[in-house]
mmCIF file of N, CA and C in Angstrom:
data_model
loop_
_atom_site.group_PDB
_atom_site.id
_atom_site.type_symbol
_atom_site.label_atom_id
_atom_site.label_comp_id
_atom_site.label_asym_id
_atom_site.label_seq_id
_atom_site.Cartn_x
_atom_site.Cartn_y
_atom_site.Cartn_z
ATOM 1 N N MET A 1 0.856 -1.207 0.022
ATOM 2 C CA MET A 1 0.000 -0.025 -0.004
ATOM 3 C C MET A 1 0.871 1.253 0.041
ATOM 4 N N PRO A 2 0.494 2.276 -0.792
ATOM 5 C CA PRO A 2 1.340 3.453 -0.807
ATOM 6 C C PRO A 2 1.160 4.298 0.452
ATOM 7 N N LYS A 3 2.252 4.977 0.809
ATOM 8 C CA LYS A 3 2.277 5.811 1.994
ATOM 9 C C LYS A 3 1.644 7.187 1.649
ATOM 10 N N ASN A 4 0.983 7.775 2.598
ATOM 11 C CA ASN A 4 0.473 9.109 2.413
ATOM 12 C C ASN A 4 1.558 10.093 2.709
ATOM 13 N N LYS A 5 1.936 10.825 1.673
ATOM 14 C CA LYS A 5 3.049 11.782 1.807
ATOM 15 C C LYS A 5 2.581 13.249 1.861
ATOM 16 N N GLY A 6 1.290 13.404 1.749
ATOM 17 C CA GLY A 6 0.743 14.773 1.807
ATOM 18 C C GLY A 6 0.590 15.282 3.219
ATOM 19 N N LYS A 7 -0.048 16.417 3.372
ATOM 20 C CA LYS A 7 -0.273 17.011 4.649
ATOM 21 C C LYS A 7 -1.715 16.899 5.157
ATOM 22 N N GLY A 8 -2.496 16.061 4.479
ATOM 23 C CA GLY A 8 -3.848 15.893 4.893
ATOM 24 C C GLY A 8 -4.768 15.843 3.706
ATOM 25 N N GLY A 9 -6.008 15.554 3.972
ATOM 26 C CA GLY A 9 -7.001 15.403 2.885
ATOM 27 C C GLY A 9 -7.941 16.556 2.836
ATOM 28 N N LYS A 10 -9.189 16.256 2.440
ATOM 29 C CA LYS A 10 -10.148 17.322 2.234
ATOM 30 C C LYS A 10 -10.597 17.961 3.550
ATOM 31 N N ASN A 11 -10.575 17.136 4.593
ATOM 32 C CA ASN A 11 -10.999 17.749 5.902
ATOM 33 C C ASN A 11 -10.037 18.824 6.342
ATOM 34 N N ARG A 12 -8.731 18.670 6.066
ATOM 35 C CA ARG A 12 -7.770 19.686 6.403
ATOM 36 C C ARG A 12 -8.041 20.963 5.594
ATOM 37 N N LYS A 13 -8.339 20.757 4.299
ATOM 38 C CA LYS A 13 -8.590 21.900 3.379
ATOM 39 C C LYS A 13 -9.844 22.608 3.884
ATOM 40 N N ARG A 14 -10.853 21.852 4.334
ATOM 41 C CA ARG A 14 -12.079 22.422 4.773
ATOM 42 C C ARG A 14 -11.856 23.316 6.025
ATOM 43 N N GLY A 15 -11.023 22.852 6.882
ATOM 44 C CA GLY A 15 -10.696 23.616 8.155
ATOM 45 C C GLY A 15 -9.892 24.846 7.884
ATOM 46 N N LYS A 16 -9.187 24.884 6.796
ATOM 47 C CA LYS A 16 -8.291 26.053 6.526
ATOM 48 C C LYS A 16 -9.144 27.241 6.105
ATOM 49 N N ASN A 17 -9.005 28.341 6.888
ATOM 50 C CA ASN A 17 -9.746 29.566 6.540
ATOM 51 C C ASN A 17 -8.708 30.527 5.936
ATOM 52 N N GLU A 18 -9.009 30.972 4.737
ATOM 53 C CA GLU A 18 -8.059 31.769 4.015
ATOM 54 C C GLU A 18 -7.961 33.249 4.487
ATOM 55 N N ALA A 19 -8.377 33.494 5.725
ATOM 56 C CA ALA A 19 -8.284 34.822 6.323
ATOM 57 C C ALA A 19 -9.048 35.832 5.517
ATOM 58 N N ASP A 20 -10.273 35.440 5.170
ATOM 59 C CA ASP A 20 -11.136 36.362 4.426
ATOM 60 C C ASP A 20 -11.782 37.390 5.262
ATOM 61 N N ASP A 21 -11.689 37.187 6.592
ATOM 62 C CA ASP A 21 -12.421 38.141 7.492
ATOM 63 C C ASP A 21 -11.664 39.472 7.593
ATOM 64 N N GLU A 22 -10.353 39.529 7.306
ATOM 65 C CA GLU A 22 -9.681 40.748 7.407
ATOM 66 C C GLU A 22 -10.068 41.682 6.259
ATOM 67 N N LYS A 23 -9.869 42.995 6.521
ATOM 68 C CA LYS A 23 -10.258 43.977 5.534
ATOM 69 C C LYS A 23 -9.272 43.910 4.301
ATOM 70 N N ARG A 24 -9.896 43.968 3.094
ATOM 71 C CA ARG A 24 -9.074 44.006 1.908
ATOM 72 C C ARG A 24 -9.391 45.315 1.193
ATOM 73 N N GLU A 25 -8.532 45.633 0.272
ATOM 74 C CA GLU A 25 -8.638 46.893 -0.482
ATOM 75 C C GLU A 25 -9.774 46.743 -1.463
ATOM 76 N N LEU A 26 -10.578 47.784 -1.579
ATOM 77 C CA LEU A 26 -11.707 47.756 -2.475
ATOM 78 C C LEU A 26 -11.215 47.807 -3.931
ATOM 79 N N VAL A 27 -11.770 46.859 -4.700
ATOM 80 C CA VAL A 27 -11.301 46.680 -6.089
ATOM 81 C C VAL A 27 -12.421 47.302 -7.002
ATOM 82 N N PHE A 28 -12.029 48.242 -7.807
ATOM 83 C CA PHE A 28 -12.955 48.906 -8.779
ATOM 84 C C PHE A 28 -12.776 48.203 -10.138
ATOM 85 N N LYS A 29 -13.800 48.410 -10.981
ATOM 86 C CA LYS A 29 -13.768 47.828 -12.299
ATOM 87 C C LYS A 29 -12.773 48.501 -13.218
ATOM 88 N N GLU A 30 -12.209 47.766 -14.162
ATOM 89 C CA GLU A 30 -11.301 48.322 -15.164
ATOM 90 C C GLU A 30 -11.991 48.118 -16.470
ATOM 91 N N ASP A 31 -11.303 48.458 -17.582
ATOM 92 C CA ASP A 31 -11.927 48.281 -18.852
ATOM 93 C C ASP A 31 -11.905 46.720 -19.132
ATOM 94 N N GLY A 32 -13.023 46.288 -19.759
ATOM 95 C CA GLY A 32 -13.193 44.875 -19.950
ATOM 96 C C GLY A 32 -13.815 44.149 -18.810
ATOM 97 N N GLN A 33 -14.209 44.916 -17.750
ATOM 98 C CA GLN A 33 -14.860 44.357 -16.560
ATOM 99 C C GLN A 33 -16.157 45.104 -16.332
ATOM 100 N N GLU A 34 -17.064 44.455 -15.555
ATOM 101 C CA GLU A 34 -18.372 45.053 -15.294
ATOM 102 C C GLU A 34 -18.857 44.511 -13.927
ATOM 103 N N TYR A 35 -19.664 45.337 -13.219
ATOM 104 C CA TYR A 35 -20.305 44.935 -12.022
ATOM 105 C C TYR A 35 -21.574 44.184 -12.437
ATOM 106 N N ALA A 36 -21.947 43.176 -11.592
ATOM 107 C CA ALA A 36 -23.136 42.370 -11.885
ATOM 108 C C ALA A 36 -23.798 41.940 -10.573
ATOM 109 N N GLN A 37 -25.052 41.589 -10.641
ATOM 110 C CA GLN A 37 -25.747 40.981 -9.464
ATOM 111 C C GLN A 37 -26.243 39.590 -9.904
ATOM 112 N N VAL A 38 -25.969 38.633 -9.070
ATOM 113 C CA VAL A 38 -26.283 37.252 -9.400
ATOM 114 C C VAL A 38 -27.794 37.043 -9.317
ATOM 115 N N LEU A 39 -28.379 36.566 -10.410
ATOM 116 C CA LEU A 39 -29.765 36.285 -10.431
ATOM 117 C C LEU A 39 -30.102 34.869 -9.920
ATOM 118 N N ARG A 40 -29.341 33.877 -10.394
ATOM 119 C CA ARG A 40 -29.559 32.527 -9.872
ATOM 120 C C ARG A 40 -28.338 31.720 -10.173
ATOM 121 N N MET A 41 -28.138 30.708 -9.324
ATOM 122 C CA MET A 41 -27.031 29.782 -9.518
ATOM 123 C C MET A 41 -27.499 28.627 -10.400
ATOM 124 N N LEU A 42 -26.640 28.216 -11.320
ATOM 125 C CA LEU A 42 -26.988 27.212 -12.266
ATOM 126 C C LEU A 42 -26.312 25.878 -12.009
ATOM 127 N N GLY A 43 -25.347 25.829 -11.174
ATOM 128 C CA GLY A 43 -24.578 24.566 -10.931
ATOM 129 C C GLY A 43 -23.402 24.461 -11.961
ATOM 130 N N ASN A 44 -22.519 23.564 -11.638
ATOM 131 C CA ASN A 44 -21.356 23.275 -12.476
ATOM 132 C C ASN A 44 -20.489 24.509 -12.582
ATOM 133 N N GLY A 45 -20.390 25.306 -11.512
ATOM 134 C CA GLY A 45 -19.491 26.469 -11.493
ATOM 135 C C GLY A 45 -20.012 27.603 -12.354
ATOM 136 N N ARG A 46 -21.336 27.679 -12.581
ATOM 137 C CA ARG A 46 -21.884 28.745 -13.444
ATOM 138 C C ARG A 46 -23.024 29.447 -12.687
ATOM 139 N N CYS A 47 -23.323 30.695 -13.085
ATOM 140 C CA CYS A 47 -24.405 31.450 -12.579
ATOM 141 C C CYS A 47 -24.940 32.404 -13.649
ATOM 142 N N GLU A 48 -26.148 32.815 -13.439
ATOM 143 C CA GLU A 48 -26.711 33.829 -14.312
ATOM 144 C C GLU A 48 -26.742 35.172 -13.608
ATOM 145 N N ALA A 49 -26.217 36.167 -14.268
ATOM 146 C CA ALA A 49 -26.066 37.436 -13.566
ATOM 147 C C ALA A 49 -26.589 38.609 -14.492
ATOM 148 N N MET A 50 -27.134 39.601 -13.849
ATOM 149 C CA MET A 50 -27.581 40.811 -14.569
ATOM 150 C C MET A 50 -26.513 41.882 -14.417
ATOM 151 N N CYS A 51 -25.832 42.218 -15.460
ATOM 152 C CA CYS A 51 -24.808 43.268 -15.371
ATOM 153 C C CYS A 51 -25.416 44.657 -15.272
ATOM 154 N N ILE A 52 -24.532 45.579 -14.929
ATOM 155 C CA ILE A 52 -25.019 46.938 -14.715
ATOM 156 C C ILE A 52 -25.418 47.563 -16.038
ATOM 157 N N ASP A 53 -24.886 47.130 -17.164
ATOM 158 C CA ASP A 53 -25.354 47.621 -18.454
ATOM 159 C C ASP A 53 -26.590 46.924 -18.986
ATOM 160 N N ASN A 54 -27.362 46.340 -18.029
ATOM 161 C CA ASN A 54 -28.655 45.718 -18.348
ATOM 162 C C ASN A 54 -28.563 44.578 -19.363
ATOM 163 N N THR A 55 -27.512 43.822 -19.250
ATOM 164 C CA THR A 55 -27.317 42.640 -20.045
ATOM 165 C C THR A 55 -27.291 41.416 -19.152
ATOM 166 N N LYS A 56 -28.073 40.413 -19.473
ATOM 167 C CA LYS A 56 -28.076 39.179 -18.687
ATOM 168 C C LYS A 56 -27.033 38.273 -19.302
ATOM 169 N N ARG A 57 -26.045 37.810 -18.441
ATOM 170 C CA ARG A 57 -24.960 37.052 -18.899
ATOM 171 C C ARG A 57 -24.830 35.745 -18.147
ATOM 172 N N LEU A 58 -24.333 34.708 -18.800
ATOM 173 C CA LEU A 58 -23.996 33.445 -18.213
ATOM 174 C C LEU A 58 -22.570 33.583 -17.663
ATOM 175 N N CYS A 59 -22.341 33.460 -16.390
ATOM 176 C CA CYS A 59 -21.045 33.712 -15.805
ATOM 177 C C CYS A 59 -20.422 32.363 -15.311
ATOM 178 N N HIS A 60 -19.140 32.251 -15.547
ATOM 179 C CA HIS A 60 -18.417 31.067 -15.151
ATOM 180 C C HIS A 60 -17.532 31.470 -13.971
ATOM 181 N N ILE A 61 -17.625 30.669 -12.827
ATOM 182 C CA ILE A 61 -16.838 31.008 -11.652
ATOM 183 C C ILE A 61 -15.438 30.411 -11.897
ATOM 184 N N ARG A 62 -14.406 31.221 -11.734
ATOM 185 C CA ARG A 62 -13.068 30.784 -11.981
ATOM 186 C C ARG A 62 -12.594 29.764 -10.915
ATOM 187 N N GLY A 63 -11.646 29.018 -11.331
ATOM 188 C CA GLY A 63 -11.181 27.892 -10.480
ATOM 189 C C GLY A 63 -10.581 28.297 -9.136
ATOM 190 N N LYS A 64 -10.029 29.444 -9.055
ATOM 191 C CA LYS A 64 -9.499 29.940 -7.778
ATOM 192 C C LYS A 64 -10.586 30.166 -6.762
ATOM 193 N N MET A 65 -11.755 30.557 -7.232
ATOM 194 C CA MET A 65 -12.898 30.846 -6.342
ATOM 195 C C MET A 65 -13.776 29.615 -6.136
ATOM 196 N N HIS A 66 -13.713 28.649 -7.021
ATOM 197 C CA HIS A 66 -14.598 27.496 -6.998
ATOM 198 C C HIS A 66 -14.414 26.707 -5.716
ATOM 199 N N LYS A 67 -15.478 26.487 -4.975
ATOM 200 C CA LYS A 67 -15.478 25.750 -3.652
ATOM 201 C C LYS A 67 -14.780 26.489 -2.554
ATOM 202 N N LYS A 68 -14.326 27.735 -2.781
ATOM 203 C CA LYS A 68 -13.682 28.513 -1.710
ATOM 204 C C LYS A 68 -14.478 29.729 -1.387
ATOM 205 N N VAL A 69 -14.958 30.386 -2.379
ATOM 206 C CA VAL A 69 -15.811 31.605 -2.238
ATOM 207 C C VAL A 69 -17.217 31.217 -2.640
ATOM 208 N N TRP A 70 -18.127 31.275 -1.706
ATOM 209 C CA TRP A 70 -19.517 30.816 -1.995
ATOM 210 C C TRP A 70 -20.278 32.021 -2.516
ATOM 211 N N ILE A 71 -20.886 31.802 -3.684
ATOM 212 C CA ILE A 71 -21.679 32.863 -4.293
ATOM 213 C C ILE A 71 -23.156 32.444 -4.259
ATOM 214 N N ALA A 72 -24.018 33.355 -3.869
ATOM 215 C CA ALA A 72 -25.460 33.039 -3.781
ATOM 216 C C ALA A 72 -26.195 34.126 -4.614
ATOM 217 N N ALA A 73 -27.473 33.870 -4.812
ATOM 218 C CA ALA A 73 -28.300 34.818 -5.551
ATOM 219 C C ALA A 73 -28.388 36.163 -4.803
ATOM 220 N N GLY A 74 -28.239 37.237 -5.513
ATOM 221 C CA GLY A 74 -28.300 38.558 -4.922
ATOM 222 C C GLY A 74 -26.959 39.151 -4.620
ATOM 223 N N ASP A 75 -25.858 38.390 -4.713
ATOM 224 C CA ASP A 75 -24.530 38.876 -4.457
ATOM 225 C C ASP A 75 -24.077 39.803 -5.584
ATOM 226 N N ILE A 76 -23.242 40.752 -5.227
ATOM 227 C CA ILE A 76 -22.626 41.686 -6.167
ATOM 228 C C ILE A 76 -21.260 41.076 -6.541
ATOM 229 N N ILE A 77 -21.003 40.963 -7.813
ATOM 230 C CA ILE A 77 -19.762 40.320 -8.300
ATOM 231 C C ILE A 77 -19.153 41.241 -9.335
ATOM 232 N N LEU A 78 -17.854 41.016 -9.572
ATOM 233 C CA LEU A 78 -17.101 41.678 -10.668
ATOM 234 C C LEU A 78 -16.853 40.597 -11.664
ATOM 235 N N VAL A 79 -17.303 40.929 -12.936
ATOM 236 C CA VAL A 79 -17.132 39.912 -14.010
ATOM 237 C C VAL A 79 -16.182 40.467 -15.052
ATOM 238 N N GLY A 80 -15.439 39.616 -15.630
ATOM 239 C CA GLY A 80 -14.594 39.954 -16.788
ATOM 240 C C GLY A 80 -15.360 39.590 -18.100
ATOM 241 N N LEU A 81 -15.516 40.605 -18.929
ATOM 242 C CA LEU A 81 -16.260 40.357 -20.163
ATOM 243 C C LEU A 81 -15.386 39.718 -21.228
ATOM 244 N N ARG A 82 -16.004 38.916 -22.058
ATOM 245 C CA ARG A 82 -15.247 38.242 -23.061
ATOM 246 C C ARG A 82 -15.448 39.053 -24.383
ATOM 247 N N ASP A 83 -14.363 39.310 -25.092
ATOM 248 C CA ASP A 83 -14.457 40.035 -26.301
ATOM 249 C C ASP A 83 -14.983 39.235 -27.497
ATOM 250 N N TYR A 84 -14.991 37.933 -27.315
ATOM 251 C CA TYR A 84 -15.509 37.113 -28.454
ATOM 252 C C TYR A 84 -16.878 36.555 -28.153
ATOM 253 N N GLN A 85 -17.398 36.635 -26.885
ATOM 254 C CA GLN A 85 -18.729 36.199 -26.541
ATOM 255 C C GLN A 85 -19.354 37.244 -25.661
ATOM 256 N N ASP A 86 -20.386 37.968 -26.108
ATOM 257 C CA ASP A 86 -20.971 39.060 -25.342
ATOM 258 C C ASP A 86 -21.940 38.512 -24.271
ATOM 259 N N ASP A 87 -22.479 37.361 -24.480
ATOM 260 C CA ASP A 87 -23.469 36.832 -23.569
ATOM 261 C C ASP A 87 -22.871 35.925 -22.447
ATOM 262 N N LYS A 88 -21.502 35.824 -22.380
ATOM 263 C CA LYS A 88 -20.859 35.071 -21.365
ATOM 264 C C LYS A 88 -19.785 35.930 -20.726
ATOM 265 N N ALA A 89 -19.487 35.640 -19.454
ATOM 266 C CA ALA A 89 -18.528 36.392 -18.672
ATOM 267 C C ALA A 89 -17.886 35.462 -17.648
ATOM 268 N N ASP A 90 -16.828 35.930 -17.032
ATOM 269 C CA ASP A 90 -16.104 35.123 -15.998
ATOM 270 C C ASP A 90 -16.121 35.922 -14.694
ATOM 271 N N VAL A 91 -16.519 35.229 -13.604
ATOM 272 C CA VAL A 91 -16.540 35.895 -12.264
ATOM 273 C C VAL A 91 -15.092 36.059 -11.802
ATOM 274 N N ILE A 92 -14.750 37.294 -11.519
ATOM 275 C CA ILE A 92 -13.359 37.617 -11.050
ATOM 276 C C ILE A 92 -13.343 37.760 -9.528
ATOM 277 N N LEU A 93 -14.396 38.386 -8.974
ATOM 278 C CA LEU A 93 -14.355 38.740 -7.572
ATOM 279 C C LEU A 93 -15.796 38.778 -6.999
ATOM 280 N N LYS A 94 -15.990 38.321 -5.774
ATOM 281 C CA LYS A 94 -17.278 38.560 -5.097
ATOM 282 C C LYS A 94 -17.079 39.605 -4.007
ATOM 283 N N TYR A 95 -17.941 40.633 -4.056
ATOM 284 C CA TYR A 95 -17.875 41.682 -3.038
ATOM 285 C C TYR A 95 -18.607 41.237 -1.750
ATOM 286 N N MET A 96 -17.995 41.526 -0.669
ATOM 287 C CA MET A 96 -18.647 41.336 0.643
ATOM 288 C C MET A 96 -19.780 42.449 0.749
ATOM 289 N N PRO A 97 -20.744 42.211 1.647
ATOM 290 C CA PRO A 97 -21.854 43.138 1.761
ATOM 291 C C PRO A 97 -21.388 44.560 2.082
ATOM 292 N N ASP A 98 -20.413 44.755 2.921
ATOM 293 C CA ASP A 98 -19.943 46.069 3.261
ATOM 294 C C ASP A 98 -19.251 46.704 2.098
ATOM 295 N N GLU A 99 -18.516 45.926 1.324
ATOM 296 C CA GLU A 99 -17.857 46.466 0.070
ATOM 297 C C GLU A 99 -18.897 46.883 -0.919
ATOM 298 N N ALA A 100 -19.957 46.100 -1.042
ATOM 299 C CA ALA A 100 -21.046 46.441 -2.049
ATOM 300 C C ALA A 100 -21.655 47.790 -1.592
ATOM 301 N N ARG A 101 -21.895 47.965 -0.271
ATOM 302 C CA ARG A 101 -22.447 49.241 0.152
ATOM 303 C C ARG A 101 -21.536 50.421 -0.130
ATOM 304 N N LEU A 102 -20.237 50.191 -0.008
ATOM 305 C CA LEU A 102 -19.241 51.229 -0.340
ATOM 306 C C LEU A 102 -19.274 51.536 -1.811
ATOM 307 N N LEU A 103 -19.368 50.527 -2.648
ATOM 308 C CA LEU A 103 -19.469 50.759 -4.110
ATOM 309 C C LEU A 103 -20.688 51.612 -4.459
ATOM 310 N N LYS A 104 -21.797 51.291 -3.793
ATOM 311 C CA LYS A 104 -23.042 52.106 -4.030
ATOM 312 C C LYS A 104 -22.856 53.524 -3.550
ATOM 313 N N ALA A 105 -22.165 53.700 -2.414
ATOM 314 C CA ALA A 105 -21.955 55.016 -1.864
ATOM 315 C C ALA A 105 -20.983 55.844 -2.818
ATOM 316 N N TYR A 106 -20.056 55.221 -3.437
ATOM 317 C CA TYR A 106 -19.122 55.865 -4.319
ATOM 318 C C TYR A 106 -19.745 56.133 -5.691
ATOM 319 N N GLY A 107 -20.955 55.663 -5.927
ATOM 320 C CA GLY A 107 -21.629 55.886 -7.231
ATOM 321 C C GLY A 107 -21.270 54.916 -8.270
ATOM 322 N N GLU A 108 -20.511 53.820 -7.959
ATOM 323 C CA GLU A 108 -20.170 52.803 -8.961
ATOM 324 C C GLU A 108 -21.375 51.966 -9.355
ATOM 325 N N LEU A 109 -22.241 51.683 -8.348
ATOM 326 C CA LEU A 109 -23.475 50.902 -8.619
ATOM 327 C C LEU A 109 -24.659 51.846 -8.711
ATOM 328 N N PRO A 110 -25.570 51.604 -9.631
ATOM 329 C CA PRO A 110 -26.732 52.474 -9.754
ATOM 330 C C PRO A 110 -27.697 52.323 -8.521
ATOM 331 N N ASP A 111 -28.593 53.243 -8.366
ATOM 332 C CA ASP A 111 -29.453 53.252 -7.176
ATOM 333 C C ASP A 111 -30.529 52.159 -7.231
ATOM 334 N N ASN A 112 -30.811 51.636 -8.400
ATOM 335 C CA ASN A 112 -31.936 50.661 -8.507
ATOM 336 C C ASN A 112 -31.499 49.216 -8.098
ATOM 337 N N ILE A 113 -30.267 49.052 -7.657
ATOM 338 C CA ILE A 113 -29.863 47.724 -7.193
ATOM 339 C C ILE A 113 -30.045 47.635 -5.681
ATOM 340 N N ARG A 114 -30.753 46.613 -5.214
ATOM 341 C CA ARG A 114 -30.924 46.380 -3.821
ATOM 342 C C ARG A 114 -29.875 45.429 -3.378
ATOM 343 N N LEU A 115 -29.134 45.888 -2.331
ATOM 344 C CA LEU A 115 -28.007 45.115 -1.847
ATOM 345 C C LEU A 115 -28.387 44.117 -0.726
ATOM 346 N N ASN A 116 -29.305 44.482 0.167
ATOM 347 C CA ASN A 116 -29.452 43.682 1.369
ATOM 348 C C ASN A 116 -30.521 42.597 1.188
ATOM 349 N N GLU A 117 -30.861 42.162 -0.005
ATOM 350 C CA GLU A 117 -31.861 41.112 -0.199
ATOM 351 C C GLU A 117 -31.101 39.889 -0.693
ATOM 352 N N GLY A 118 -31.543 38.780 -0.120
ATOM 353 C CA GLY A 118 -31.011 37.478 -0.536
ATOM 354 C C GLY A 118 -31.424 37.103 -1.941
ATOM 355 N N ILE A 119 -32.690 37.460 -2.357
ATOM 356 C CA ILE A 119 -33.118 37.081 -3.648
ATOM 357 C C ILE A 119 -32.669 38.183 -4.604
ATOM 358 N N ALA A 120 -32.481 37.855 -5.841
ATOM 359 C CA ALA A 120 -31.986 38.807 -6.813
ATOM 360 C C ALA A 120 -33.121 39.469 -7.534
ATOM 361 N N GLY A 121 -33.927 40.198 -6.816
ATOM 362 C CA GLY A 121 -34.935 41.010 -7.416
ATOM 363 C C GLY A 121 -34.347 42.393 -7.585
ATOM 364 N N GLY A 122 -33.056 42.500 -7.707
ATOM 365 C CA GLY A 122 -32.261 43.665 -7.575
ATOM 366 C C GLY A 122 -32.642 44.783 -8.518
ATOM 367 N N LEU A 123 -32.722 44.505 -9.777
ATOM 368 C CA LEU A 123 -32.955 45.587 -10.731
ATOM 369 C C LEU A 123 -34.465 45.815 -10.813
ATOM 370 N N ASP A 124 -34.865 47.099 -10.579
ATOM 371 C CA ASP A 124 -36.293 47.436 -10.558
ATOM 372 C C ASP A 124 -36.928 47.218 -11.920
ATOM 373 N N GLU A 125 -37.840 46.258 -11.981
ATOM 374 C CA GLU A 125 -38.511 46.013 -13.238
ATOM 375 C C GLU A 125 -39.975 46.435 -13.141
ATOM 376 N N GLU A 126 -40.648 45.781 -12.179
ATOM 377 C CA GLU A 126 -42.060 46.087 -11.995
ATOM 378 C C GLU A 126 -42.359 45.989 -10.541
ATOM 379 N N GLU A 127 -42.863 47.021 -9.936
ATOM 380 C CA GLU A 127 -43.281 47.045 -8.563
ATOM 381 C C GLU A 127 -44.591 47.801 -8.473
ATOM 382 N N ASP A 128 -45.645 47.113 -8.816
ATOM 383 C CA ASP A 128 -47.014 47.767 -8.747
ATOM 384 C C ASP A 128 -47.924 47.077 -7.805
ATOM 385 N N GLY A 129 -47.371 46.606 -6.725
ATOM 386 C CA GLY A 129 -48.207 45.899 -5.716
ATOM 387 C C GLY A 129 -48.643 44.522 -6.111
ATOM 388 N N ALA A 130 -47.948 43.869 -7.007
ATOM 389 C CA ALA A 130 -48.359 42.553 -7.510
ATOM 390 C C ALA A 130 -48.037 41.488 -6.479
ATOM 391 N N GLY A 131 -47.355 41.848 -5.418
ATOM 392 C CA GLY A 131 -46.988 40.902 -4.383
ATOM 393 C C GLY A 131 -48.080 40.580 -3.356
ATOM 394 N N ASP A 132 -49.175 41.253 -3.432
ATOM 395 C CA ASP A 132 -50.271 41.001 -2.508
ATOM 396 C C ASP A 132 -50.931 39.685 -2.850
ATOM 397 N N ASP A 133 -50.972 38.741 -1.880
ATOM 398 C CA ASP A 133 -51.595 37.467 -2.106
ATOM 399 C C ASP A 133 -52.899 37.328 -1.400
ATOM 400 N N TYR A 134 -53.420 38.343 -0.813
ATOM 401 C CA TYR A 134 -54.679 38.288 -0.074
ATOM 402 C C TYR A 134 -55.530 39.475 -0.430
ATOM 403 N N LEU A 135 -56.855 39.350 -0.227
ATOM 404 C CA LEU A 135 -57.765 40.432 -0.452
ATOM 405 C C LEU A 135 -58.366 40.819 0.847
ATOM 406 N N GLU A 136 -58.585 42.116 1.013
ATOM 407 C CA GLU A 136 -59.107 42.627 2.254
ATOM 408 C C GLU A 136 -60.555 43.051 2.024
ATOM 409 N N PHE A 137 -61.450 42.601 2.783
ATOM 410 C CA PHE A 137 -62.886 42.913 2.667
ATOM 411 C C PHE A 137 -63.304 43.753 3.874
ATOM 412 N N GLU A 138 -64.256 44.627 3.583
ATOM 413 C CA GLU A 138 -64.881 45.425 4.649
ATOM 414 C C GLU A 138 -65.917 44.567 5.275
ATOM 415 N N ASP A 139 -66.395 45.006 6.468
ATOM 416 C CA ASP A 139 -67.461 44.276 7.151
ATOM 417 C C ASP A 139 -68.773 44.242 6.402
ATOM 418 N N GLU A 140 -69.049 45.302 5.666
ATOM 419 C CA GLU A 140 -70.319 45.351 4.907
ATOM 420 C C GLU A 140 -70.254 44.326 3.759
ATOM 421 N N ASP A 141 -69.082 44.109 3.169
ATOM 422 C CA ASP A 141 -68.954 43.128 2.098
ATOM 423 C C ASP A 141 -69.199 41.754 2.571
ATOM 424 N N ILE A 142 -68.767 41.443 3.787
ATOM 425 C CA ILE A 142 -69.013 40.083 4.332
ATOM 426 C C ILE A 142 -70.449 39.868 4.644
ATOM 427 N N ASP A 143 -71.132 40.871 5.084
ATOM 428 C CA ASP A 143 -72.587 40.749 5.393
ATOM 429 C C ASP A 143 -73.398 40.505 4.107
ATOM 430 N N LYS A 144 -72.965 41.005 3.006
ATOM 431 C CA LYS A 144 -73.730 40.803 1.711
ATOM 432 C C LYS A 144 -73.587 39.400 1.181
ATOM 433 N N ILE A 145 -72.538 38.713 1.580
ATOM 434 C CA ILE A 145 -72.296 37.386 1.015
ATOM 435 C C ILE A 145 -73.260 36.354 1.607
#
């Protein structure tokens, strides 16, 4: 039987925390990059995101972030645009909630993006009270029935 020459298996990797809690420098977008909000996770290291330029793109999570940085619906991410495929992009960075608030305060993110919601209803499309699931009746209406 071969000897184990490594320093441990997946449980050791799981216990290793890459010191993500410490403050890091805020990264702004450059040319060829765009801010986006995750609409839904698709699996296989992919997600669907709505970019700030109102384009829905299929985003691929890069290998350095895969299984290390957890991305959920509603998160603000930085994507690298592909010059040969406009409908696809690559996730470069996930912003922490406090970093996303700073980006909004600096004017990098538009005002119609909601940051503190878990679901990605972020870009205002339609809000005309369609979320009401119940009807309210007056006492007189009940007596007529």
